[in-house]
Amino acid sequence: MDMMYNSTRGGTAPVTASKAVLKGIPDNGGLFVPERIPRLEKSFSELAQMSYQEMAYEVMRLYLTDFTEEELKDCITKAYDGKFDTPVIAPVHEADGAYFLELFHGPTIAFKDMALSILPYLMTTAARKNRTENEIVILTATSGDTGKAALAGFAGVPGTRIVVFYPKYGVSPIQEKQMVTQEGENTCVVGITGNFDDAQTAVKKMFGDRAFSRELDRKGFQLSSANSINIGRLVPQIVYYVYAYACLLKQGRIREGEEINITVPTGNFGNILAAYYAKNMGLPVHRLICASNENKVLYDFFRTGVYDRNRDFILTSSPSMDILISSNLERLIYRIAGEDPEKCSRLMGMLSEEGCYEISSEMRQGLADFSGYYLSEAETARTIADCFRKSRYVLDPHTAVAAGVLKKYLSGTSDPRVNVIASTASPFKFTRSVMSALGFETEGKDDFALADELSAVSQVPIPRAVELIRSAPVLHDTVVDPPQMPDAVRRFLGIN
Ligand SMILES: *Cc1c(COP(=O)(O)O)cnc(C)c1O
């Protein structure tokens, strides 16, 4: 029996994994969720013997049941190869009393690579399985890291095109340079004058626009999403939490079955949701600690049960977490609502109409696995400096938010468990904030000069991803207002 996927808002027939990957989001605007969360089938001592690729197969096969073994293994082999700068793909590094699960060894030096290096293969395989003739057009809104990782994943993949929208004034210079230098006939990068939420809202609207999709269909195109709401992103992210546990076990840091805590720097709630799925699959996790920056909607939500996006949007040094609408939270809401699509729809309807909803006390009990904290900008900078002083280990601002949040959690408990921190970006992606946090002068220096200095200070070589874009020419320079985004898509596809 195949694992089927339902919409969090009900009203549509269950679909197979390959259809869910291909469509991205259900027609009624909800998100696809597996009909149940499968249990891990191997013991942890068996899992501890596996390579990353073997582990990926072992976890993903439980969700993507209509992919054949050969298809899935082929996707995994193509995704997790030499584009990662370490054969272990996701190493665990001990520093300052915690274990940093480094998810930034892929081609764009941020954790989005973990899923976006496999998504294009899952998607083209899914298209083949479902006899899709249309060309797949990936539409993506990015707060900085998704965009480049998706571009890198889809560039040159036959049968696909990709359009990325990013907030022109809301990403780091290195992030922007990474995107606008993207090569590949099938890629298009567009800056927008709004913020990430504006971009994401407009992209969601295009997905929900039936007339637009009919227009595209007539021209031989169909939209799909590479955003973290695609289950083809979620499922590959579960793998590394199991992998981290297995590594700790193999290294003798924990005993089989011993519980750990996992702290995740959170924006759209995709990464931490994957950890929650891992826990529900049987991974021994005590606490899932949700780390926010000053855009602390989630912190307030875990504290009060009220989700309220009506507040100022703050630009911080951790831009990939500058998010007020955490899309993947809908999957958690659905689950704690007892998988009741009506309840979920009602709350999500309130979110889109009033920007705010409150969950019942019964639902709040379902949040017992989570703790939420946030870090101010000053605390984030201090965490970077402290960690470097104590361990000579340089954190990027996103990971620093998590490291600082973990300290806050620990100061309020006597929890003796081993702590894993999802380390989501290389410090070389955010050299200005990092160098400034370490106390260096950054005025008047460009980000590449700062990368050289950071390399000298930290004794870590500059990642290939940064070297590659240093002198690359800008190939994309379009900037539009959010209402013009559909026209930008039409222009790129040559259909206006
Ligand atoms: C995307 C991103 C995050 C947030 O992850 P979500 O899955 O959106 O919660 C954190 N850090 C970095 C560096 C990211 O790129």
Short mmCIF file of C-alpha atoms and ligand atoms in Angstrom, two decimals:
data_model
loop_
_atom_site.label_atom_id
_atom_site.label_comp_id
_atom_site.label_asym_id
_atom_site.label_seq_id
_atom_site.Cartn_x
_atom_site.Cartn_y
_atom_site.Cartn_z
CA MET A 1 0.00 0.00 0.00
CA ASP A 2 1.41 3.33 -1.03
CA MET A 3 1.75 6.16 1.47
CA MET A 4 -0.78 8.76 0.39
CA TYR A 5 -0.72 12.51 0.92
CA ASN A 6 -3.66 14.64 2.06
CA SER A 7 -4.17 18.37 2.09
CA THR A 8 -4.04 20.07 5.50
CA ARG A 9 -7.26 21.80 4.42
CA GLY A 10 -9.03 18.68 3.16
CA GLY A 11 -11.34 18.72 0.18
CA THR A 12 -9.02 16.96 -2.26
CA ALA A 13 -8.49 13.26 -2.92
CA PRO A 14 -5.31 11.74 -1.47
CA VAL A 15 -2.38 11.66 -3.90
CA THR A 16 0.79 9.56 -4.17
CA ALA A 17 4.16 10.93 -3.09
CA SER A 18 5.27 11.53 -6.66
CA LYS A 19 2.12 13.55 -7.41
CA ALA A 20 2.60 15.58 -4.23
CA VAL A 21 6.21 16.33 -5.18
CA LEU A 22 5.17 17.31 -8.68
CA LYS A 23 2.31 19.56 -7.67
CA GLY A 24 4.07 21.19 -4.72
CA ILE A 25 0.84 22.47 -3.15
CA PRO A 26 -2.70 21.08 -3.31
CA ASP A 27 -5.29 22.99 -5.34
CA ASN A 28 -7.12 24.23 -2.26
CA GLY A 29 -4.12 26.11 -0.92
CA GLY A 30 -3.26 23.79 1.97
CA LEU A 31 -0.09 21.74 2.25
CA PHE A 32 0.45 18.07 1.53
CA VAL A 33 0.95 15.87 4.58
CA PRO A 34 1.58 12.13 4.74
CA GLU A 35 -1.47 10.22 5.93
CA ARG A 36 0.64 8.96 8.83
CA ILE A 37 4.20 9.38 10.02
CA PRO A 38 6.05 6.09 9.42
CA ARG A 39 8.28 4.47 12.06
CA LEU A 40 11.97 3.88 11.47
CA GLU A 41 12.43 0.22 10.62
CA LYS A 42 16.08 -0.30 11.51
CA SER A 43 17.73 -0.18 14.92
CA PHE A 44 20.04 2.73 15.68
CA SER A 45 23.06 0.48 15.83
CA GLU A 46 22.24 -0.67 12.31
CA LEU A 47 21.66 2.91 11.17
CA ALA A 48 24.99 3.93 12.71
CA GLN A 49 26.80 1.76 10.16
CA MET A 50 25.28 3.56 7.18
CA SER A 51 26.73 6.20 4.90
CA TYR A 52 24.72 9.40 4.40
CA GLN A 53 23.41 8.08 1.10
CA GLU A 54 22.33 4.75 2.61
CA MET A 55 20.63 6.58 5.46
CA ALA A 56 18.87 8.85 2.97
CA TYR A 57 17.44 5.82 1.21
CA GLU A 58 16.42 4.16 4.46
CA VAL A 59 14.46 7.24 5.60
CA MET A 60 13.09 8.52 2.30
CA ARG A 61 11.78 5.17 1.11
CA LEU A 62 9.32 5.22 4.02
CA TYR A 63 7.70 8.37 2.63
CA LEU A 64 8.22 8.21 -1.13
CA THR A 65 6.73 4.76 -1.49
CA ASP A 66 5.72 5.00 -5.14
CA PHE A 67 9.33 5.61 -6.22
CA THR A 68 11.09 2.36 -7.06
CA GLU A 69 14.28 1.47 -5.21
CA GLU A 70 16.25 2.13 -8.36
CA GLU A 71 14.64 5.54 -8.93
CA LEU A 72 15.14 6.71 -5.38
CA LYS A 73 18.73 5.49 -5.14
CA ASP A 74 19.48 7.16 -8.45
CA CYS A 75 18.13 10.50 -7.15
CA ILE A 76 20.18 10.14 -3.95
CA THR A 77 23.39 9.28 -5.79
CA LYS A 78 23.05 12.26 -8.10
CA ALA A 79 22.23 14.64 -5.24
CA TYR A 80 24.75 13.76 -2.54
CA ASP A 81 27.97 13.58 -4.50
CA GLY A 82 31.10 15.65 -5.00
CA LYS A 83 29.12 18.92 -4.94
CA PHE A 84 29.41 18.56 -1.19
CA ASP A 85 32.86 19.41 0.10
CA THR A 86 32.94 16.47 2.51
CA PRO A 87 32.14 12.80 1.85
CA VAL A 88 30.12 12.57 5.08
CA ILE A 89 27.79 15.31 3.68
CA ALA A 90 26.61 16.52 7.11
CA PRO A 91 29.44 16.39 9.69
CA VAL A 92 28.85 16.86 13.41
CA HIS A 93 31.28 19.29 15.08
CA GLU A 94 31.66 19.59 18.84
CA ALA A 95 32.15 23.12 20.17
CA ASP A 96 31.28 25.00 23.33
CA GLY A 97 29.43 22.08 24.94
CA ALA A 98 27.14 21.22 22.04
CA TYR A 99 27.21 19.32 18.76
CA PHE A 100 26.83 21.41 15.65
CA LEU A 101 25.25 19.46 12.81
CA GLU A 102 26.87 21.25 9.87
CA LEU A 103 24.36 21.45 7.05
CA PHE A 104 26.36 23.91 4.95
CA HIS A 105 28.78 21.75 3.00
CA GLY A 106 26.80 21.86 -0.25
CA PRO A 107 27.23 24.06 -3.33
CA THR A 108 25.68 27.22 -1.82
CA ILE A 109 27.01 26.79 1.71
CA ALA A 110 23.63 26.82 3.46
CA PHE A 111 21.33 24.06 4.66
CA LYS A 112 18.84 24.50 1.79
CA ASP A 113 21.30 22.49 -0.31
CA MET A 114 20.47 19.41 1.74
CA ALA A 115 17.02 19.23 0.15
CA LEU A 116 17.43 21.29 -3.00
CA SER A 117 20.20 19.16 -4.39
CA ILE A 118 17.79 16.23 -4.52
CA LEU A 119 14.47 17.96 -5.30
CA PRO A 120 15.12 18.44 -9.06
CA TYR A 121 15.77 14.70 -9.41
CA LEU A 122 12.73 13.77 -7.35
CA MET A 123 10.67 16.13 -9.46
CA THR A 124 11.85 15.01 -12.89
CA THR A 125 11.47 11.39 -11.77
CA ALA A 126 7.96 12.19 -10.56
CA ALA A 127 7.16 13.88 -13.89
CA ARG A 128 8.30 10.80 -15.77
CA LYS A 129 6.28 8.48 -13.52
CA ASN A 130 3.15 10.56 -14.03
CA ARG A 131 3.69 11.01 -17.77
CA THR A 132 3.76 14.77 -17.53
CA GLU A 133 4.40 16.36 -20.91
CA ASN A 134 4.44 19.98 -19.83
CA GLU A 135 7.65 21.70 -18.97
CA ILE A 136 7.87 22.21 -15.18
CA VAL A 137 8.24 25.83 -14.12
CA ILE A 138 9.56 26.23 -10.59
CA LEU A 139 8.43 29.44 -8.91
CA THR A 140 10.27 30.30 -5.74
CA ALA A 141 10.24 33.12 -3.25
CA THR A 142 13.44 33.35 -1.26
CA SER A 143 14.59 35.17 1.83
CA GLY A 144 18.12 34.63 0.58
CA ASP A 145 19.31 31.03 0.73
CA THR A 146 16.57 29.02 -0.96
CA GLY A 147 16.93 30.99 -4.17
CA LYS A 148 20.52 30.14 -4.90
CA ALA A 149 20.18 26.56 -3.71
CA ALA A 150 17.15 26.06 -5.98
CA LEU A 151 18.93 27.72 -8.92
CA ALA A 152 21.97 25.53 -8.38
CA GLY A 153 19.76 22.45 -8.20
CA PHE A 154 17.60 23.14 -11.25
CA ALA A 155 20.05 24.93 -13.59
CA GLY A 156 20.42 22.88 -16.74
CA VAL A 157 18.00 20.13 -15.62
CA PRO A 158 16.10 19.19 -18.81
CA GLY A 159 12.33 19.69 -18.73
CA THR A 160 12.48 22.37 -16.05
CA ARG A 161 12.69 26.15 -15.78
CA ILE A 162 13.08 28.14 -12.62
CA VAL A 163 12.09 31.67 -11.61
CA VAL A 164 13.36 33.03 -8.29
CA PHE A 165 11.99 36.16 -6.60
CA TYR A 166 14.01 37.76 -3.82
CA PRO A 167 13.61 40.95 -1.77
CA LYS A 168 16.01 43.34 -3.51
CA TYR A 169 16.80 45.15 -0.27
CA GLY A 170 16.59 42.23 2.14
CA VAL A 171 19.43 39.81 1.39
CA SER A 172 23.17 39.92 2.05
CA PRO A 173 25.48 41.12 -0.77
CA ILE A 174 26.99 37.65 -1.08
CA GLN A 175 23.54 36.08 -1.22
CA GLU A 176 22.51 38.51 -3.96
CA LYS A 177 25.71 38.02 -5.92
CA GLN A 178 25.25 34.25 -5.73
CA MET A 179 21.83 34.55 -7.34
CA VAL A 180 22.36 37.23 -9.97
CA THR A 181 25.42 35.48 -11.36
CA GLN A 182 23.51 32.24 -11.92
CA GLU A 183 24.19 30.66 -15.29
CA GLY A 184 21.77 28.46 -17.25
CA GLU A 185 19.26 29.22 -19.99
CA ASN A 186 16.45 27.83 -17.87
CA THR A 187 17.03 30.21 -14.92
CA CYS A 188 15.51 33.61 -14.16
CA VAL A 189 16.20 35.78 -11.09
CA VAL A 190 14.02 38.77 -10.22
CA GLY A 191 14.43 41.28 -7.39
CA ILE A 192 11.23 42.66 -5.90
CA THR A 193 10.70 45.93 -4.09
CA GLY A 194 8.86 44.30 -1.14
CA ASN A 195 10.07 41.98 1.60
CA PHE A 196 10.13 38.18 1.72
CA ASP A 197 6.55 37.85 2.93
CA ASP A 198 5.40 39.98 -0.04
CA ALA A 199 7.30 37.71 -2.39
CA GLN A 200 5.96 34.55 -0.78
CA THR A 201 2.38 35.83 -0.74
CA ALA A 202 2.53 36.76 -4.43
CA VAL A 203 4.03 33.38 -5.34
CA LYS A 204 1.31 31.56 -3.39
CA LYS A 205 -1.26 33.67 -5.23
CA MET A 206 0.12 32.62 -8.60
CA PHE A 207 -0.12 29.00 -7.53
CA GLY A 208 -3.73 29.49 -6.51
CA ASP A 209 -4.68 31.38 -9.69
CA ARG A 210 -6.59 28.91 -11.88
CA ALA A 211 -6.77 31.25 -14.89
CA PHE A 212 -3.00 31.70 -14.76
CA SER A 213 -2.39 27.97 -14.61
CA ARG A 214 -4.78 27.36 -17.55
CA GLU A 215 -2.94 30.03 -19.52
CA LEU A 216 0.39 28.31 -18.79
CA ASP A 217 -1.01 24.89 -19.56
CA ARG A 218 -2.09 26.05 -23.02
CA LYS A 219 1.52 27.05 -23.66
CA GLY A 220 2.92 23.74 -22.38
CA PHE A 221 3.99 24.77 -18.89
CA GLN A 222 2.98 23.80 -15.39
CA LEU A 223 3.97 25.40 -12.13
CA SER A 224 5.63 23.66 -9.26
CA SER A 225 7.19 24.83 -6.05
CA ALA A 226 10.70 24.41 -4.70
CA ASN A 227 9.79 26.24 -1.52
CA SER A 228 10.03 24.39 1.74
CA ILE A 229 6.34 23.60 1.57
CA ASN A 230 7.06 20.90 -1.04
CA ILE A 231 7.22 17.49 0.65
CA GLY A 232 10.16 16.79 -1.64
CA ARG A 233 12.00 19.33 0.53
CA LEU A 234 10.67 18.16 3.85
CA VAL A 235 11.45 14.46 3.51
CA PRO A 236 15.18 14.82 2.65
CA GLN A 237 15.55 17.08 5.70
CA ILE A 238 14.45 14.32 8.07
CA VAL A 239 17.48 12.29 7.04
CA TYR A 240 20.17 14.39 8.70
CA TYR A 241 18.59 14.34 12.12
CA VAL A 242 18.63 10.55 12.09
CA TYR A 243 22.15 10.72 10.69
CA ALA A 244 23.34 13.05 13.49
CA TYR A 245 21.92 10.70 16.10
CA ALA A 246 23.59 7.74 14.45
CA CYS A 247 26.93 9.61 14.33
CA LEU A 248 26.76 10.47 18.03
CA LEU A 249 25.99 6.85 18.78
CA LYS A 250 28.84 5.60 16.61
CA GLN A 251 31.26 8.00 18.29
CA GLY A 252 30.15 6.81 21.72
CA ARG A 253 28.75 10.21 22.72
CA ILE A 254 25.33 8.71 23.50
CA ARG A 255 23.94 5.27 24.28
CA GLU A 256 21.33 3.64 22.02
CA GLY A 257 17.92 5.03 22.88
CA GLU A 258 19.29 7.97 24.89
CA GLU A 259 17.32 11.16 24.33
CA ILE A 260 18.88 14.28 22.86
CA ASN A 261 17.65 17.85 22.37
CA ILE A 262 17.68 19.53 18.99
CA THR A 263 17.86 23.31 18.56
CA VAL A 264 16.95 24.73 15.16
CA PRO A 265 17.29 28.32 13.92
CA THR A 266 13.85 28.80 12.48
CA GLY A 267 12.16 30.89 9.82
CA ASN A 268 9.62 29.11 7.66
CA PHE A 269 9.47 26.20 10.14
CA GLY A 270 10.60 23.60 7.58
CA ASN A 271 13.83 22.48 9.19
CA ILE A 272 12.41 22.09 12.69
CA LEU A 273 9.31 20.38 11.31
CA ALA A 274 11.62 17.75 9.79
CA ALA A 275 13.11 17.24 13.28
CA TYR A 276 9.57 16.85 14.64
CA TYR A 277 8.80 14.23 12.00
CA ALA A 278 12.06 12.46 12.91
CA LYS A 279 10.99 12.41 16.56
CA ASN A 280 7.60 11.02 15.58
CA MET A 281 9.35 8.33 13.53
CA GLY A 282 10.98 7.12 16.73
CA LEU A 283 14.15 9.22 17.01
CA PRO A 284 14.81 9.69 20.75
CA VAL A 285 14.40 13.45 21.02
CA HIS A 286 13.36 15.15 24.22
CA ARG A 287 12.99 18.81 23.26
CA LEU A 288 12.72 20.55 19.93
CA ILE A 289 13.99 24.03 20.66
CA CYS A 290 12.75 26.61 18.20
CA ALA A 291 15.17 29.53 17.89
CA SER A 292 13.93 32.85 16.51
CA ASN A 293 15.58 36.18 15.87
CA GLU A 294 13.85 39.48 16.66
CA ASN A 295 11.01 38.49 14.32
CA LYS A 296 9.79 36.38 17.21
CA VAL A 297 6.30 35.35 16.05
CA LEU A 298 7.04 31.72 16.87
CA TYR A 299 8.43 32.48 20.32
CA ASP A 300 5.21 34.35 21.12
CA PHE A 301 3.17 31.53 19.64
CA PHE A 302 4.78 28.84 21.79
CA ARG A 303 4.46 31.06 24.86
CA THR A 304 0.84 32.17 24.40
CA GLY A 305 -0.87 29.97 21.82
CA VAL A 306 -1.55 33.10 19.74
CA TYR A 307 0.01 33.42 16.30
CA ASP A 308 0.04 37.08 15.35
CA ARG A 309 1.81 38.37 12.30
CA ASN A 310 0.53 41.93 12.80
CA ARG A 311 3.80 43.53 13.79
CA ASP A 312 6.75 45.31 12.25
CA PHE A 313 9.00 43.26 10.04
CA ILE A 314 12.57 43.60 11.30
CA LEU A 315 15.64 43.22 9.09
CA THR A 316 18.23 41.31 11.10
CA SER A 317 21.67 39.80 10.59
CA SER A 318 19.95 36.40 10.09
CA PRO A 319 17.85 37.28 7.01
CA SER A 320 16.76 33.72 6.26
CA MET A 321 14.80 33.87 9.51
CA ASP A 322 13.21 37.26 8.84
CA ILE A 323 9.79 35.77 8.36
CA LEU A 324 6.42 36.58 9.88
CA ILE A 325 4.40 33.84 8.20
CA SER A 326 6.04 30.49 8.86
CA SER A 327 4.36 28.42 6.16
CA ASN A 328 5.31 24.99 7.43
CA LEU A 329 3.74 25.64 10.80
CA GLU A 330 0.48 24.73 9.08
CA ARG A 331 1.58 21.09 9.08
CA LEU A 332 2.11 21.17 12.83
CA ILE A 333 -1.20 22.94 13.35
CA TYR A 334 -2.91 20.23 11.33
CA ARG A 335 -1.34 17.55 13.46
CA ILE A 336 -2.11 19.11 16.83
CA ALA A 337 -5.65 19.76 15.60
CA GLY A 338 -6.01 15.96 15.49
CA GLU A 339 -5.53 15.96 11.69
CA ASP A 340 -8.83 17.78 11.36
CA PRO A 341 -8.73 19.72 8.06
CA GLU A 342 -11.70 21.88 9.03
CA LYS A 343 -10.05 23.15 12.19
CA CYS A 344 -6.84 23.75 10.28
CA SER A 345 -8.62 25.61 7.46
CA ARG A 346 -10.43 27.83 9.93
CA LEU A 347 -7.21 28.89 11.65
CA MET A 348 -5.38 29.44 8.37
CA GLY A 349 -8.33 31.44 7.08
CA MET A 350 -8.04 33.70 10.11
CA LEU A 351 -4.33 34.06 9.46
CA SER A 352 -4.88 35.25 5.92
CA GLU A 353 -7.82 37.50 6.79
CA GLU A 354 -6.82 38.95 10.15
CA GLY A 355 -3.17 37.98 10.35
CA CYS A 356 -3.83 36.29 13.66
CA TYR A 357 -5.29 33.17 15.29
CA GLU A 358 -5.36 31.48 18.67
CA ILE A 359 -5.24 27.74 19.21
CA SER A 360 -7.30 25.92 21.85
CA SER A 361 -5.78 24.74 25.13
CA GLU A 362 -6.25 21.19 23.91
CA MET A 363 -4.15 21.96 20.85
CA ARG A 364 -1.52 23.63 23.01
CA GLN A 365 -0.90 20.33 24.73
CA GLY A 366 0.33 19.04 21.37
CA LEU A 367 3.15 21.59 21.56
CA ALA A 368 4.68 20.00 24.66
CA ASP A 369 7.67 18.75 22.62
CA PHE A 370 8.65 22.30 21.72
CA SER A 371 10.37 25.15 23.53
CA GLY A 372 10.71 28.54 21.90
CA TYR A 373 13.17 31.36 22.64
CA TYR A 374 14.55 34.28 20.70
CA LEU A 375 17.76 36.24 20.51
CA SER A 376 18.23 39.98 20.01
CA GLU A 377 20.74 41.29 17.50
CA ALA A 378 23.17 42.25 20.27
CA GLU A 379 22.89 38.81 21.87
CA THR A 380 23.50 37.18 18.49
CA ALA A 381 26.71 39.15 17.95
CA ARG A 382 27.83 38.32 21.49
CA THR A 383 27.18 34.62 20.89
CA ILE A 384 29.40 34.68 17.79
CA ALA A 385 32.19 36.39 19.73
CA ASP A 386 31.86 34.10 22.79
CA CYS A 387 31.88 30.90 20.81
CA PHE A 388 34.95 32.00 18.87
CA ARG A 389 36.77 33.00 22.05
CA LYS A 390 35.99 29.71 23.78
CA SER A 391 36.30 27.24 20.89
CA ARG A 392 37.91 29.03 17.93
CA TYR A 393 34.76 28.03 16.04
CA VAL A 394 33.04 30.68 13.93
CA LEU A 395 29.24 30.65 13.77
CA ASP A 396 27.14 32.32 11.12
CA PRO A 397 24.40 34.59 12.54
CA HIS A 398 21.61 32.03 12.02
CA THR A 399 23.47 29.29 13.83
CA ALA A 400 24.44 31.82 16.50
CA VAL A 401 20.76 32.52 17.15
CA ALA A 402 20.34 28.81 17.83
CA ALA A 403 23.46 28.56 19.99
CA GLY A 404 22.38 31.55 22.08
CA VAL A 405 18.85 30.24 22.38
CA LEU A 406 20.15 26.90 23.60
CA LYS A 407 22.01 28.75 26.38
CA LYS A 408 18.77 30.46 27.36
CA TYR A 409 16.97 27.12 27.47
CA LEU A 410 19.74 25.55 29.57
CA SER A 411 19.86 28.43 32.03
CA GLY A 412 16.23 27.73 32.87
CA THR A 413 16.52 23.95 33.37
CA SER A 414 18.95 21.35 34.66
CA ASP A 415 18.51 19.28 31.51
CA PRO A 416 21.65 17.09 31.24
CA ARG A 417 20.92 15.76 27.74
CA VAL A 418 23.26 15.95 24.78
CA ASN A 419 22.42 18.92 22.55
CA VAL A 420 22.49 19.04 18.79
CA ILE A 421 22.31 22.40 17.04
CA ALA A 422 21.32 22.59 13.39
CA SER A 423 24.09 24.70 11.89
CA THR A 424 22.45 26.18 8.85
CA ALA A 425 25.00 28.36 7.07
CA SER A 426 28.69 28.89 6.66
CA PRO A 427 29.95 32.10 8.29
CA PHE A 428 31.42 32.96 4.88
CA LYS A 429 27.95 33.70 3.60
CA PHE A 430 27.53 36.49 6.15
CA THR A 431 31.03 37.84 6.48
CA ARG A 432 30.05 41.42 7.33
CA SER A 433 27.90 40.56 10.34
CA VAL A 434 30.34 37.90 11.48
CA MET A 435 33.47 40.07 11.25
CA SER A 436 31.70 42.91 12.95
CA ALA A 437 30.56 40.58 15.76
CA LEU A 438 34.16 39.43 16.16
CA GLY A 439 35.17 43.06 16.69
CA PHE A 440 36.78 43.84 13.34
CA GLU A 441 36.37 47.04 11.35
CA THR A 442 34.05 46.42 8.38
CA GLU A 443 33.45 49.98 7.13
CA GLY A 444 34.48 50.55 3.55
CA LYS A 445 35.45 46.93 2.91
CA ASP A 446 33.57 44.74 0.48
CA ASP A 447 32.26 41.32 1.47
CA PHE A 448 34.97 39.49 -0.42
CA ALA A 449 37.75 41.40 1.34
CA LEU A 450 36.00 40.51 4.58
CA ALA A 451 35.92 36.86 3.52
CA ASP A 452 39.72 36.97 3.12
CA GLU A 453 40.05 38.42 6.60
CA LEU A 454 37.66 35.90 8.09
CA SER A 455 39.65 33.11 6.51
CA ALA A 456 42.85 34.44 8.06
CA VAL A 457 41.25 34.90 11.48
CA SER A 458 39.44 31.55 11.61
CA GLN A 459 42.09 29.49 9.79
CA VAL A 460 39.29 28.10 7.59
CA PRO A 461 39.83 28.26 3.82
CA ILE A 462 37.33 30.34 1.82
CA PRO A 463 34.64 27.97 0.50
CA ARG A 464 34.64 27.28 -3.23
CA ALA A 465 31.13 28.75 -3.48
CA VAL A 466 32.44 32.19 -2.48
CA GLU A 467 35.51 32.02 -4.71
CA LEU A 468 33.35 31.15 -7.72
CA ILE A 469 31.17 34.24 -7.52
CA ARG A 470 33.91 36.69 -6.61
CA SER A 471 34.57 37.64 -10.23
CA ALA A 472 31.46 36.25 -11.94
CA PRO A 473 29.46 38.65 -14.15
CA VAL A 474 25.93 39.76 -13.18
CA LEU A 475 23.49 38.00 -15.52
CA HIS A 476 20.15 38.99 -13.95
CA ASP A 477 19.19 42.56 -13.13
CA THR A 478 15.37 42.75 -13.28
CA VAL A 479 13.56 44.44 -10.38
CA VAL A 480 9.74 44.59 -10.20
CA ASP A 481 6.99 45.55 -7.75
CA PRO A 482 5.16 42.52 -6.28
CA PRO A 483 1.99 43.00 -8.44
CA GLN A 484 4.16 42.70 -11.57
CA MET A 485 5.50 39.26 -10.65
CA PRO A 486 3.15 37.25 -12.94
CA ASP A 487 4.21 39.42 -15.89
CA ALA A 488 7.84 38.73 -15.09
CA VAL A 489 7.05 35.01 -15.32
CA ARG A 490 5.22 35.47 -18.64
CA ARG A 491 8.15 37.44 -20.08
CA PHE A 492 10.65 34.77 -19.12
CA LEU A 493 8.50 32.03 -20.64
CA GLY A 494 7.97 34.14 -23.76
CA ILE A 495 4.17 34.07 -23.57
CA ASN A 496 3.08 37.69 -23.29
C1 LIG B 1 16.23 28.83 5.50
C2 LIG B 1 17.19 29.04 6.59
C3 LIG B 1 16.80 28.97 7.93
C4 LIG B 1 15.36 28.74 8.34
O1 LIG B 1 14.92 27.46 8.02
P1 LIG B 1 13.34 27.18 7.93
O2 LIG B 1 13.24 25.79 7.44
O3 LIG B 1 12.79 28.19 6.97
O4 LIG B 1 12.81 27.37 9.31
C5 LIG B 1 17.77 29.14 8.90
N1 LIG B 1 19.05 29.41 8.57
C6 LIG B 1 19.46 29.49 7.30
C7 LIG B 1 20.87 29.80 7.01
C8 LIG B 1 18.55 29.29 6.26
O5 LIG B 1 18.97 29.38 5.00
#
